[in-house]
XYZ file of C-alpha atoms in Angstrom:
588
model
C 0.000 0.000 0.000
C 1.348 3.424 -0.945
C 2.179 5.758 1.939
C -0.806 7.886 2.932
C -0.512 11.535 1.928
C -1.954 14.507 3.849
C -4.127 15.432 0.865
C -5.635 11.955 0.422
C -9.412 11.975 0.823
C -10.803 9.102 2.887
C -14.297 7.864 3.702
C -16.012 5.033 5.592
C -17.826 2.621 3.260
C -21.126 1.242 4.579
C -21.087 3.822 7.368
C -24.382 2.504 8.772
C -22.525 -0.613 9.936
C -20.763 1.446 12.600
C -21.852 1.096 16.223
C -19.974 1.973 19.392
C -19.969 1.506 23.144
C -18.031 2.680 26.191
C -16.883 -0.490 27.966
C -14.700 -1.020 31.000
C -11.145 -2.031 30.087
C -8.694 -4.353 31.918
C -7.546 -1.472 34.155
C -11.110 -0.614 35.141
C -11.153 2.585 33.073
C -13.713 3.055 30.293
C -12.564 2.533 26.716
C -14.270 3.510 23.462
C -15.103 0.464 21.331
C -16.073 1.091 17.705
C -17.599 -1.842 15.844
C -17.615 -2.047 12.065
C -19.129 -5.317 10.912
C -16.920 -8.035 12.385
C -14.086 -5.603 13.170
C -13.466 -3.782 16.430
C -11.362 -0.689 17.162
C -10.576 0.094 20.822
C -9.434 3.534 22.045
C -8.106 3.127 25.602
C -5.817 6.180 25.842
C -7.686 9.267 27.004
C -5.855 11.465 24.481
C -7.153 9.290 21.623
C -10.837 9.387 22.644
C -11.503 12.583 20.603
C -10.002 10.861 17.540
C -12.386 7.933 17.958
C -15.395 10.172 18.566
C -14.575 12.211 15.452
C -14.293 9.032 13.416
C -17.875 8.214 14.410
C -19.135 11.517 13.008
C -17.229 12.258 9.802
C -18.546 11.267 6.386
C -15.528 12.155 4.250
C -12.304 13.949 5.173
C -8.823 14.852 4.054
C -6.225 12.816 5.918
C -4.506 15.877 7.397
C -7.805 17.122 8.865
C -7.535 14.310 11.443
C -4.637 16.191 13.047
C -7.213 18.614 14.423
C -9.563 16.032 15.918
C -8.594 17.042 19.452
C -8.023 20.408 21.116
C -4.338 19.587 21.634
C -3.917 18.310 18.067
C -2.055 15.200 16.861
C 1.287 14.811 15.146
C 0.991 13.827 11.488
C 3.101 10.679 11.876
C 0.776 9.342 14.577
C -2.317 10.238 12.547
C -0.909 8.641 9.410
C -0.135 5.398 11.237
C -3.662 5.198 12.611
C -5.318 6.015 9.296
C -3.115 3.584 7.352
C -4.053 0.825 9.814
C -7.744 1.601 9.288
C -7.268 1.575 5.509
C -5.479 -1.783 5.662
C -8.454 -3.192 7.610
C -10.819 -1.737 4.970
C -12.615 0.337 7.593
C -11.466 3.415 5.682
C -11.056 3.649 1.906
C -9.714 6.240 -0.495
C -12.584 8.271 -1.904
C -11.547 7.591 -5.492
C -12.080 3.876 -4.749
C -15.712 4.417 -3.734
C -17.993 1.978 -5.591
C -21.076 3.182 -7.428
C -24.359 3.052 -5.481
C -25.555 -0.564 -5.213
C -28.273 -1.710 -7.559
C -31.315 -3.442 -6.154
C -30.065 -6.855 -5.062
C -32.167 -9.975 -5.435
C -31.891 -13.294 -3.629
C -33.220 -16.718 -4.607
C -36.478 -17.952 -3.097
C -34.899 -21.333 -2.372
C -31.601 -22.184 -0.675
C -31.198 -25.599 -2.300
C -30.600 -27.268 1.065
C -33.002 -30.200 0.849
C -33.703 -33.105 -1.423
C -36.596 -32.794 -3.812
C -39.881 -34.151 -2.534
C -39.001 -34.090 1.172
C -42.150 -34.159 3.298
C -42.759 -32.292 6.578
C -41.670 -34.265 9.637
C -41.553 -33.697 13.367
C -40.208 -35.819 16.189
C -42.886 -38.289 17.230
C -42.962 -41.914 18.271
C -43.102 -43.264 14.722
C -40.730 -40.866 12.919
C -38.092 -40.165 15.564
C -35.847 -43.220 14.843
C -35.670 -42.517 11.102
C -35.152 -38.776 11.603
C -32.337 -39.195 14.113
C -30.697 -41.872 11.967
C -30.657 -39.414 9.080
C -29.319 -36.376 10.936
C -27.330 -37.917 13.805
C -26.270 -41.247 12.335
C -28.013 -43.168 15.123
C -31.655 -44.274 15.361
C -33.042 -43.002 18.665
C -36.526 -43.600 19.991
C -38.568 -40.657 21.225
C -37.981 -41.728 24.815
C -34.253 -40.924 24.460
C -34.439 -37.873 22.197
C -33.337 -35.259 24.749
C -30.086 -37.132 25.459
C -28.817 -36.587 21.910
C -30.623 -33.404 20.834
C -30.461 -30.064 22.692
C -33.958 -29.408 23.964
C -34.202 -26.033 22.221
C -33.953 -27.841 18.859
C -36.804 -30.315 19.455
C -39.419 -28.104 17.753
C -37.195 -27.027 14.832
C -38.445 -29.307 12.030
C -42.164 -28.986 12.806
C -44.481 -26.957 10.570
C -46.889 -24.459 12.149
C -50.435 -23.564 11.134
C -49.089 -20.723 8.959
C -47.218 -23.337 6.902
C -43.683 -22.330 8.060
C -41.033 -24.474 9.714
C -40.550 -23.485 13.338
C -36.764 -23.253 13.107
C -36.715 -21.532 9.678
C -33.072 -21.264 8.480
C -31.747 -22.871 11.679
C -33.225 -26.286 10.853
C -30.488 -28.820 10.122
C -30.058 -29.638 6.417
C -31.347 -33.182 6.788
C -34.747 -31.903 7.988
C -34.934 -28.518 6.281
C -37.915 -27.761 4.045
C -36.979 -25.284 1.332
C -40.275 -23.377 1.243
C -40.420 -20.362 -1.106
C -39.111 -17.424 0.924
C -38.740 -13.754 0.109
C -35.243 -12.552 1.011
C -34.007 -8.960 0.918
C -30.858 -6.918 1.421
C -30.662 -5.675 4.999
C -30.839 -1.863 5.328
C -30.850 -1.719 9.136
C -28.023 0.291 10.678
C -25.321 -1.610 12.529
C -23.465 -4.836 11.877
C -26.245 -6.140 9.600
C -26.196 -3.215 7.180
C -25.776 -4.475 3.591
C -24.420 -7.784 4.875
C -23.890 -10.432 2.177
C -26.581 -12.541 3.818
C -30.199 -11.350 3.439
C -33.068 -10.893 5.852
C -35.976 -13.347 5.738
C -38.730 -10.963 4.644
C -41.380 -13.707 4.696
C -40.691 -14.470 8.362
C -40.713 -10.741 9.156
C -44.164 -10.326 7.553
C -45.571 -13.208 9.615
C -43.973 -11.706 12.740
C -45.271 -8.166 12.315
C -48.771 -9.430 11.507
C -48.852 -11.075 14.926
C -46.757 -8.532 16.827
C -49.193 -7.538 19.633
C -50.088 -11.224 20.082
C -46.393 -12.176 20.378
C -45.689 -9.484 22.927
C -48.663 -10.664 24.985
C -47.600 -14.329 24.878
C -44.089 -13.225 25.867
C -45.397 -11.257 28.839
C -47.659 -14.130 29.951
C -44.826 -16.667 29.830
C -42.381 -14.281 31.538
C -44.883 -13.637 34.349
C -45.423 -17.339 34.990
C -41.710 -18.127 34.693
C -40.667 -15.580 37.305
C -43.204 -16.993 39.730
C -40.858 -19.987 39.705
C -37.725 -17.772 39.884
C -38.917 -14.718 41.863
C -35.567 -13.765 43.417
C -34.144 -12.377 40.174
C -37.179 -10.978 38.350
C -36.144 -7.351 38.905
C -32.457 -7.901 38.119
C -32.205 -11.053 35.996
C -28.835 -12.707 35.491
C -27.623 -14.084 32.181
C -28.315 -17.586 33.450
C -31.880 -16.657 34.422
C -32.468 -15.223 30.938
C -31.068 -18.433 29.465
C -33.557 -20.458 31.512
C -36.358 -18.109 30.410
C -35.411 -18.403 26.724
C -34.960 -22.174 26.750
C -38.156 -22.448 28.782
C -40.193 -20.767 26.035
C -38.438 -22.798 23.326
C -39.057 -26.002 25.251
C -42.726 -25.152 25.786
C -43.147 -25.265 22.005
C -41.284 -28.576 21.832
C -43.315 -29.886 24.771
C -46.665 -29.608 22.989
C -45.235 -31.630 20.081
C -43.528 -34.503 21.953
C -45.599 -35.009 25.117
C -47.289 -38.373 25.442
C -50.744 -37.022 26.176
C -52.420 -35.243 23.260
C -49.341 -34.128 21.270
C -50.054 -31.497 18.618
C -49.869 -33.033 15.120
C -47.321 -31.634 12.703
C -48.837 -28.792 10.679
C -51.285 -27.834 13.453
C -48.847 -26.112 15.821
C -50.194 -22.771 17.012
C -48.565 -20.136 14.786
C -48.342 -17.662 17.662
C -46.295 -20.135 19.702
C -44.085 -20.842 16.692
C -43.460 -17.141 16.097
C -42.658 -16.661 19.807
C -40.119 -19.461 19.429
C -38.359 -17.667 16.557
C -38.169 -14.445 18.540
C -36.730 -15.825 21.750
C -34.299 -18.214 20.059
C -32.151 -15.170 19.276
C -32.004 -14.407 23.002
C -30.823 -17.966 23.701
C -28.036 -17.542 21.130
C -26.862 -14.437 23.014
C -26.987 -15.976 26.500
C -25.200 -19.113 25.308
C -22.202 -16.996 24.304
C -22.471 -14.375 27.042
C -22.238 -16.993 29.809
C -18.927 -18.210 28.313
C -17.265 -14.994 27.170
C -14.843 -14.226 30.029
C -11.849 -16.531 30.464
C -11.363 -17.923 33.946
C -14.957 -17.579 35.138
C -18.557 -18.213 34.141
C -20.768 -15.200 33.514
C -24.094 -16.874 34.328
C -24.614 -14.557 37.284
C -23.918 -11.322 35.355
C -26.947 -9.036 35.764
C -28.398 -8.037 32.382
C -31.242 -5.986 30.907
C -33.094 -5.998 27.609
C -30.762 -3.321 26.238
C -27.674 -5.174 27.476
C -28.737 -8.306 25.605
C -29.417 -6.372 22.378
C -26.151 -4.424 22.645
C -24.200 -7.631 23.248
C -25.743 -9.188 20.142
C -24.707 -6.160 18.077
C -21.156 -6.008 19.432
C -20.565 -9.711 18.958
C -22.158 -10.025 15.499
C -24.846 -12.396 16.742
C -27.432 -10.898 14.404
C -25.499 -12.591 11.585
C -25.745 -16.215 10.526
C -24.696 -18.465 7.676
C -27.994 -18.174 5.790
C -29.207 -14.744 6.809
C -29.282 -11.912 9.317
C -31.863 -11.040 11.948
C -34.873 -9.593 10.134
C -36.228 -7.497 13.005
C -36.012 -3.682 12.911
C -34.194 -2.299 15.966
C -37.339 -0.557 17.217
C -39.164 -3.907 17.392
C -36.162 -5.625 18.986
C -36.069 -2.939 21.684
C -39.820 -3.218 22.306
C -39.627 -7.003 22.542
C -36.671 -6.969 24.953
C -38.415 -4.416 27.184
C -41.422 -6.738 27.513
C -39.285 -9.841 27.952
C -36.888 -8.522 30.597
C -37.675 -5.012 31.737
C -41.206 -5.437 33.070
C -42.954 -3.432 30.338
C -46.541 -4.527 29.717
C -47.682 -5.859 26.348
C -50.225 -3.694 24.456
C -52.948 -6.382 24.680
C -53.804 -9.473 26.707
C -54.286 -12.043 23.992
C -56.683 -14.967 24.169
C -56.293 -17.918 24.015
C -53.493 -17.232 26.494
C -50.204 -19.069 26.969
C -51.805 -21.629 29.311
C -54.514 -22.540 26.814
C -51.979 -22.921 24.017
C -49.329 -24.865 25.947
C -51.388 -26.718 28.541
C -49.409 -27.392 31.724
C -46.875 -24.546 31.649
C -45.172 -25.757 34.837
C -44.517 -29.166 33.292
C -43.194 -27.424 30.180
C -40.781 -25.393 32.345
C -39.672 -28.536 34.188
C -39.134 -30.169 30.797
C -36.830 -27.248 29.935
C -34.904 -27.557 33.218
C -34.334 -31.278 32.694
C -33.355 -30.644 29.083
C -30.799 -28.013 30.121
C -29.374 -30.456 32.666
C -29.177 -33.250 30.098
C -27.460 -31.026 27.549
C -25.053 -29.738 30.185
C -24.097 -33.245 31.290
C -23.485 -34.430 27.735
C -21.507 -31.277 26.848
C -19.376 -31.600 29.983
C -18.913 -35.309 29.256
C -17.432 -34.271 25.903
C -15.118 -31.816 27.668
C -14.029 -34.490 30.137
C -13.246 -36.811 27.234
C -11.328 -33.981 25.566
C -9.202 -33.487 28.688
C -8.459 -37.224 28.828
C -7.609 -37.239 25.102
C -5.104 -34.428 25.669
C -3.587 -36.380 28.578
C -3.088 -39.344 26.259
C -1.527 -37.155 23.567
C 0.839 -35.564 26.099
C 1.787 -39.008 27.404
C 2.830 -40.161 23.944
C 4.742 -36.918 23.346
C 6.606 -37.267 26.627
C 7.301 -40.976 26.768
C 7.178 -42.462 23.269
C 9.682 -40.898 20.886
C 9.513 -44.153 18.950
C 6.586 -43.762 16.503
C 6.502 -47.543 16.072
C 4.983 -47.981 19.531
C 1.223 -48.455 19.086
C 1.353 -46.414 15.849
C -2.408 -46.354 15.224
C -3.206 -45.066 18.706
C -0.440 -42.456 18.402
C -1.837 -41.349 15.040
C -5.340 -40.899 16.484
C -4.026 -39.141 19.601
C -2.231 -36.564 17.462
C -5.384 -35.454 15.615
C -5.869 -31.906 16.912
C -9.030 -30.839 18.673
C -9.818 -27.749 16.604
C -12.564 -26.239 14.445
C -11.207 -27.946 11.329
C -11.866 -31.376 12.825
C -14.758 -30.495 15.184
C -16.921 -27.780 13.670
C -19.002 -27.178 16.820
C -15.953 -26.481 19.017
C -15.941 -23.012 20.562
C -12.627 -21.264 19.986
C -12.939 -18.055 22.005
C -10.440 -19.377 24.573
C -7.558 -21.832 24.759
C -8.529 -25.483 24.408
C -8.165 -26.329 28.097
C -10.025 -23.153 29.092
C -12.809 -24.088 26.651
C -13.172 -27.443 28.409
C -13.101 -25.852 31.876
C -15.648 -23.232 30.802
C -18.133 -25.968 29.917
C -17.783 -27.389 33.416
C -18.279 -23.949 35.002
C -21.281 -22.883 32.918
C -23.031 -26.236 32.802
C -22.297 -26.779 36.494
C -24.031 -23.497 37.348
C -27.017 -24.355 35.170
C -27.204 -27.880 36.622
C -27.231 -26.560 40.196
C -29.795 -23.818 39.548
C -32.097 -26.195 37.670
C -31.781 -28.758 40.444
C -32.851 -26.166 43.015
C -35.961 -25.324 40.972
C -37.161 -28.874 40.249
C -39.515 -30.918 42.460
C -37.739 -33.325 44.818
C -39.354 -36.305 43.077
C -37.573 -35.264 39.864
C -34.103 -35.545 41.407
C -33.872 -39.200 42.435
C -30.849 -40.819 40.789
C -29.794 -37.636 38.971
C -26.380 -35.974 38.944
C -25.845 -33.748 41.983
C -22.785 -31.825 40.779
C -21.038 -31.496 37.416
C -17.737 -32.012 39.202
C -18.855 -35.603 39.877
C -17.917 -36.269 36.233
C -14.273 -36.060 37.243
C -14.350 -37.326 40.805
C -13.749 -41.054 40.870
C -12.741 -43.385 43.674
C -8.958 -43.750 43.485
C -8.935 -47.326 44.814
C -11.592 -48.471 42.352
C -9.720 -46.791 39.495
C -6.494 -48.521 40.537
C -8.245 -51.895 40.476
C -9.706 -51.211 37.027
C -6.311 -50.055 35.773
C -4.668 -53.230 36.996
C -7.296 -55.433 35.346
C -6.960 -53.462 32.101
C -3.180 -53.834 32.231
C -3.427 -57.603 32.573
C -5.986 -57.785 29.762
C -4.026 -55.591 27.348
C -0.784 -57.417 28.026
C -2.469 -60.641 26.905
C -4.611 -59.201 24.092
C -2.311 -56.517 22.622
C 1.292 -57.825 22.643
C 2.827 -54.418 21.834
C 1.285 -52.946 24.983
C 3.804 -54.736 27.212
C 6.717 -53.123 25.329
C 5.662 -49.566 26.212
C 7.737 -47.525 28.666
C 6.265 -47.985 32.131
C 5.261 -44.286 32.621
C 3.417 -44.308 29.286
C 1.736 -47.620 30.026
C 0.577 -46.429 33.452
C -0.828 -43.167 32.042
C -2.683 -44.931 29.217
C -4.229 -47.332 31.736
C -5.263 -44.432 33.973
C -6.815 -42.580 31.027
C -8.679 -45.676 29.813
C -9.948 -46.595 33.294
C -11.267 -43.067 33.860
C -12.801 -42.962 30.372
C -14.770 -46.140 31.001
C -15.870 -45.059 34.500
C -16.987 -41.729 33.013
C -18.987 -43.527 30.308
C -20.864 -45.611 32.864
C -21.541 -42.665 35.185
C -22.923 -40.503 32.374
C -25.067 -43.325 31.034
C -26.542 -43.866 34.515
C -27.236 -40.212 35.184
C -28.647 -39.223 31.802
C -30.615 -42.468 31.676
C -32.216 -41.690 35.034
C -32.939 -38.080 34.087
C -34.422 -39.120 30.745
C -36.690 -41.611 32.522
C -37.978 -38.761 34.701
C -38.631 -36.631 31.598
C -40.598 -39.455 29.991
C -42.630 -39.997 33.140
C -43.447 -36.286 33.445
C -44.444 -36.104 29.750
C -46.484 -39.320 29.880
C -44.273 -40.937 27.226
C -43.030 -44.470 26.767
C -39.623 -45.155 28.247
C -36.764 -45.521 25.778
C -34.414 -48.486 25.483
C -31.337 -48.774 27.691
C -28.610 -46.398 26.518
C -25.067 -47.331 25.455
C -21.942 -45.333 24.623
C -22.916 -45.540 20.943
C -25.966 -43.412 21.803
C -23.894 -40.754 23.582
C -21.664 -40.592 20.516
C -24.653 -39.404 18.454
C -25.014 -36.140 20.424
C -25.872 -33.441 17.888
C -23.241 -30.851 18.880
C -20.256 -33.127 19.464
C -16.981 -31.149 19.577
C -14.351 -33.559 20.947
C -13.077 -37.033 19.996
C -15.081 -40.032 21.185
C -12.370 -41.419 23.409
C -13.690 -44.973 23.744
C -13.728 -45.187 19.928
C -10.187 -43.798 19.759
C -9.006 -46.452 22.215
C -10.909 -49.201 20.421
C -9.560 -48.311 16.976
C -6.071 -47.519 18.219
C -5.696 -50.784 20.129
C -7.758 -53.033 17.834
C -10.399 -53.698 20.489
C -14.174 -53.848 20.785
C -15.370 -51.529 23.576
C -18.944 -50.890 24.648
C -20.443 -49.550 27.863
C -23.873 -49.551 29.439
C -24.860 -47.894 32.704
C -23.719 -50.996 34.561
C -20.659 -52.360 32.795
C -17.912 -51.793 30.232
C -16.991 -54.774 28.064
C -13.573 -54.747 26.395
C -12.881 -57.589 23.948
C -10.236 -58.767 21.500
C -10.582 -62.172 19.844
C -10.950 -64.765 22.594
C -10.045 -62.262 25.301
C -12.660 -60.168 27.108
C -12.851 -58.068 30.253
C -15.875 -56.652 32.078
C -15.464 -53.615 34.311
C -18.185 -52.440 36.705
């Protein structure tokens, strides 16, 4: 890039993408954050604040004019460095490079994401096995659905009485129905402005047609929800808002998958479905917000409607792969004020939320159990990830000879990253990502446990930390039995250096104990869900079922061990069976 000259004229393309906020910095002092699409500029030095504020206001300027953007003035060399950095990031451009005004942009009515002739489906007793086989690679009966599918996704594939899929663009490809949809270029100010992805104008039309109704249903559900969680109604925490959002999402799933009088696909109340689409954006925000600060969970951070909307804007959560949030900011602000700030809806709609959902308390309990189940399975994945990293470190430290158990070494070296595990969060270091899941899901588990009836807690997990607290004596016994088995079944195992052999046995013994514990706890919790919903109980779960979890983001360690050592390994809640030819071992 040629050196910037004082006479160069600069401008900000797509100026309406710019937003800003004053946020507390690491030192505790406020800093000016300017957001431009996915890019962020931070002005922490007090002397540079006027420069940042001027940048927010100017349309077009000569480069040397920026020297006068503070009362004290700036040296040209400092100004040039700043402006050149902004040009290199394409936040500023030379005026002569300005493109012509955009023509009216059109978008296709279909995304091409589904096979021709696909029929509407929703999770029910007859379709659930085939649907889960298609999208998860494992046939699961309805009585085990919440173990492998996050509860907020249960309603996604269903079609409402307006003829739209509940989850719209968020429905997984294998269940997506490519209905004709009007899509438009987004003209809303902020991060969405003229984004490459369009807004869903069809969904927006359905939403605005029902707007007073949706606000009323939101207020009715919020009022009932905070009767269950009264302590934080006036100052809700991020975790409370997450419960509220998943509660509303789960209420829509509840009417579809309950055992008594489930709503048939295509007949789902369109007001409930539209409420689902609104509050799912809030869940997306709280999911990230609770995990955004390294070293601690942020579940107990007090938030407001404005704080949630501002966080979404700053963190580009209005953007998605297939589109951007279609709601005008004025409607977003009105919705958030009703949802979280105690503002009354303009009408009291009938039929009300109770008539449309049925037993709202059971629906909320369904959400609490679903959050617990998802948290256990997510933390189980993190625990397996930690064990996988222990195994990799053991090979790196004790096995310079690549010929020692080469297949297991090869599998252990596969990195845990977004390239190999697309659902992995990468905001923090890998170990911190694993620990964050334990913190956040542990908080949610505890809070949900405190809100559930005592009868719903028998045989369930008391603390997320129990997933990594195992009896040392029992683990030593299992490790010794495994060592004897592997020495007989896998001849190369005996040739390993003793420190490596001991660590591999410890990792394997803990992996198998973890499998059994998780299968017991999620199996018990799922049985309670089925009983509360009046549904048939599902079959006994195995590790192969846990492997099918929809948002898997770490290696399946028992499969790694099985493939790497040439074994057959399978666990139930009561036992792990390890086999190789004529050799077999059962661990309890």
